[in-house]
Amino acid sequence: MIKEYIYKIKSKQITVTEAVKPFIEKCKADKKGAILEVFDSWKELAKGVDEKIQKGEPLGRLAGVPIILKDNILYKGHRAGAASKILDGFIAPYSATVVKKLLAEDAIIIARADMDEFAMGGIGRYAYQGPTKNAHSDNHHAGGSSSGSAVSVALDYCLASLGSDTAGSVRYPAALNGIVGVKPTYGAVSRYGAVAFGSNLEQIGVFAKTITDTKLVLDVISGKCEFDATSKRPPIQAAKFDGLEGLRIGRVKELYEAFLDSPFAPLYDGILDNLKKAGAKIVDISIPNVTKSINCYYALAPTQAASNLARFDGVRYGRSVDADTLAELYEKTRSEGFGTEVKRRILLGNLMLSARPEGREFNEKEISNMKHQIATEFTSAFKKVDVMIMPTGAGTAPQIGQPIDPVDDYLVDLFTVPANLSGSPAVSIPCGADENGMPLGLQIVTDLWNEELMFKIAEVLSV
Ligand code: GLN
């Protein structure tokens, strides 16, 4: 899709300004709660690329391509708020590395998308404008936390969008809206300029409609960045893929068992059967601690969130209330500015960090040991298989208006969070729908830095 779009621009069938306009109109007419703001600056960017074309100057790989950012990614001179009232009025003083990279390739950033506040949420329930509606139904959740970014791509408000994935926030909404969503290997993409939540788990990821487009945008934003010490230059990977013949596909026993009761289990079995018929080997593997992933994540991420969010105090960023003392300023700003779920995470995180060693059920060391343990189990499993295939979620989108049980929301991460703990790349692709046409996703996970193989298999499964 992006290739054809760029071809029309390069061959001067259409100007960038004309090409982007329909996307802008769609964003402005959004009724799903996906868009927080359309950036007027798109016109300047489009004009700039049009001038380049007129002068015959070389064009970037995303020339004229309209892209939407999740509201937790900074774009210099523009509002960014992580969908939180505490950041009301905040203007980004610099651009995230990913934004600079997009602009360097002549992309047109057109809008910022709604999301669960500070990326804490599984279904888009805690978005700034209220629950984001699914692209396929106004009565269903969009999936979170990158709810608006996913809906924007599904409804063609843009050709690609960025989200962040700490436990599944790109892959899960991609699955629920019937599009492609990728979380790269931890370290592949710079987090500089993304509002931090769970720093050693999260990566910026990409949404698009095809594997080719997803791969292209991921390629543009990847790479070592001097401002993010955890970013890395990928080691050279010789992606061995000569077709499905002999390819070892792992079915993770513990996750498979958790999925057996799902009405979609036969669909998943069918996909594996077809792969087997095409020559792949289905290998049952065990990742013994994978079922502890959710517990591990909901202990680890809140501790990081509690520290990362300490900076929002009414002094430095966004919202600040009238107060007589400094303590009152902190208290009032944070009480008014943060939503319920964010407060729950901060409380939980601080509890984890401050409980006395003898009295607590977890301590940081145990939690990070568990993360390490799960990562080690993944490494051993990838000695036996080339790729793992698993559902992205247990089912299709939940209905809007159901009673809130935070723990139920946490459970939606069951199939996605393991890849954040291990650091593995994982992509969700559409793989079917329920009887009401609500989409379902399938996840392809490979070993660290093996995005090449992951995308190749995703391509085979997408035809
Ligand atoms: N459901 C996860 C959470 O609420 C999703 C986080 C994410 O990937 N940003 O923490």
Coordinates of N, CA and C and ligand atoms in Angstrom, one line a residue, residues 119-122 145 164-169 197 297-298 345 413, ligand 1:
A119 N -0.3 4.6 29.0 CA -0.2 3.3 28.4 C -0.5 2.2 29.4
M120 N -1.3 2.5 30.4 CA -1.6 1.5 31.4 C -3.1 1.1 31.2
G121 N -3.2 0.0 30.5 CA -4.6 -0.5 30.2 C -4.5 -1.5 29.1
G122 N -5.5 -2.4 29.1 CA -5.4 -3.5 28.1 C -6.4 -3.3 27.0
S145 N -3.0 -0.7 25.0 CA -3.3 0.7 25.3 C -3.2 1.6 24.1
S164 N 3.1 2.1 21.6 CA 4.2 1.5 22.5 C 3.6 0.3 23.1
D165 N 4.5 -0.7 23.3 CA 4.2 -2.0 23.7 C 5.0 -2.4 24.9
T166 N 4.4 -2.4 26.1 CA 5.1 -2.8 27.4 C 4.7 -4.2 27.8
A167 N 3.5 -4.6 27.4 CA 3.0 -5.9 27.7 C 2.1 -6.4 26.6
G168 N 2.0 -5.7 25.5 CA 1.1 -6.1 24.4 C 0.3 -5.0 23.8
S169 N 0.6 -3.8 24.2 CA -0.2 -2.6 23.8 C -0.2 -2.3 22.3
F197 N 7.1 4.4 30.9 CA 6.2 3.6 31.8 C 7.0 2.5 32.4
Y297 N 5.0 -9.4 35.5 CA 4.8 -8.1 34.9 C 4.1 -7.1 35.8
Y298 N 3.0 -7.5 36.5 CA 2.2 -6.6 37.3 C 2.9 -6.4 38.7
R345 N -1.6 1.9 39.9 CA -0.2 1.4 39.6 C 0.8 2.1 40.5
D413 N -3.3 -9.7 28.9 CA -1.9 -9.7 28.4 C -1.3 -11.1 28.4
Ligands
GLN1 N1 -2.2 -4.2 29.7 C1 -0.9 -3.7 29.9 C2 -0.9 -2.7 31.1 O1 -2.0 -2.3 31.4 C3 -0.4 -3.0 28.7 C4 0.7 -2.1 28.8 C5 1.4 -1.8 27.5 O2 1.7 -2.6 26.7 N2 1.6 -0.5 27.4 O3 0.1 -2.5 31.8

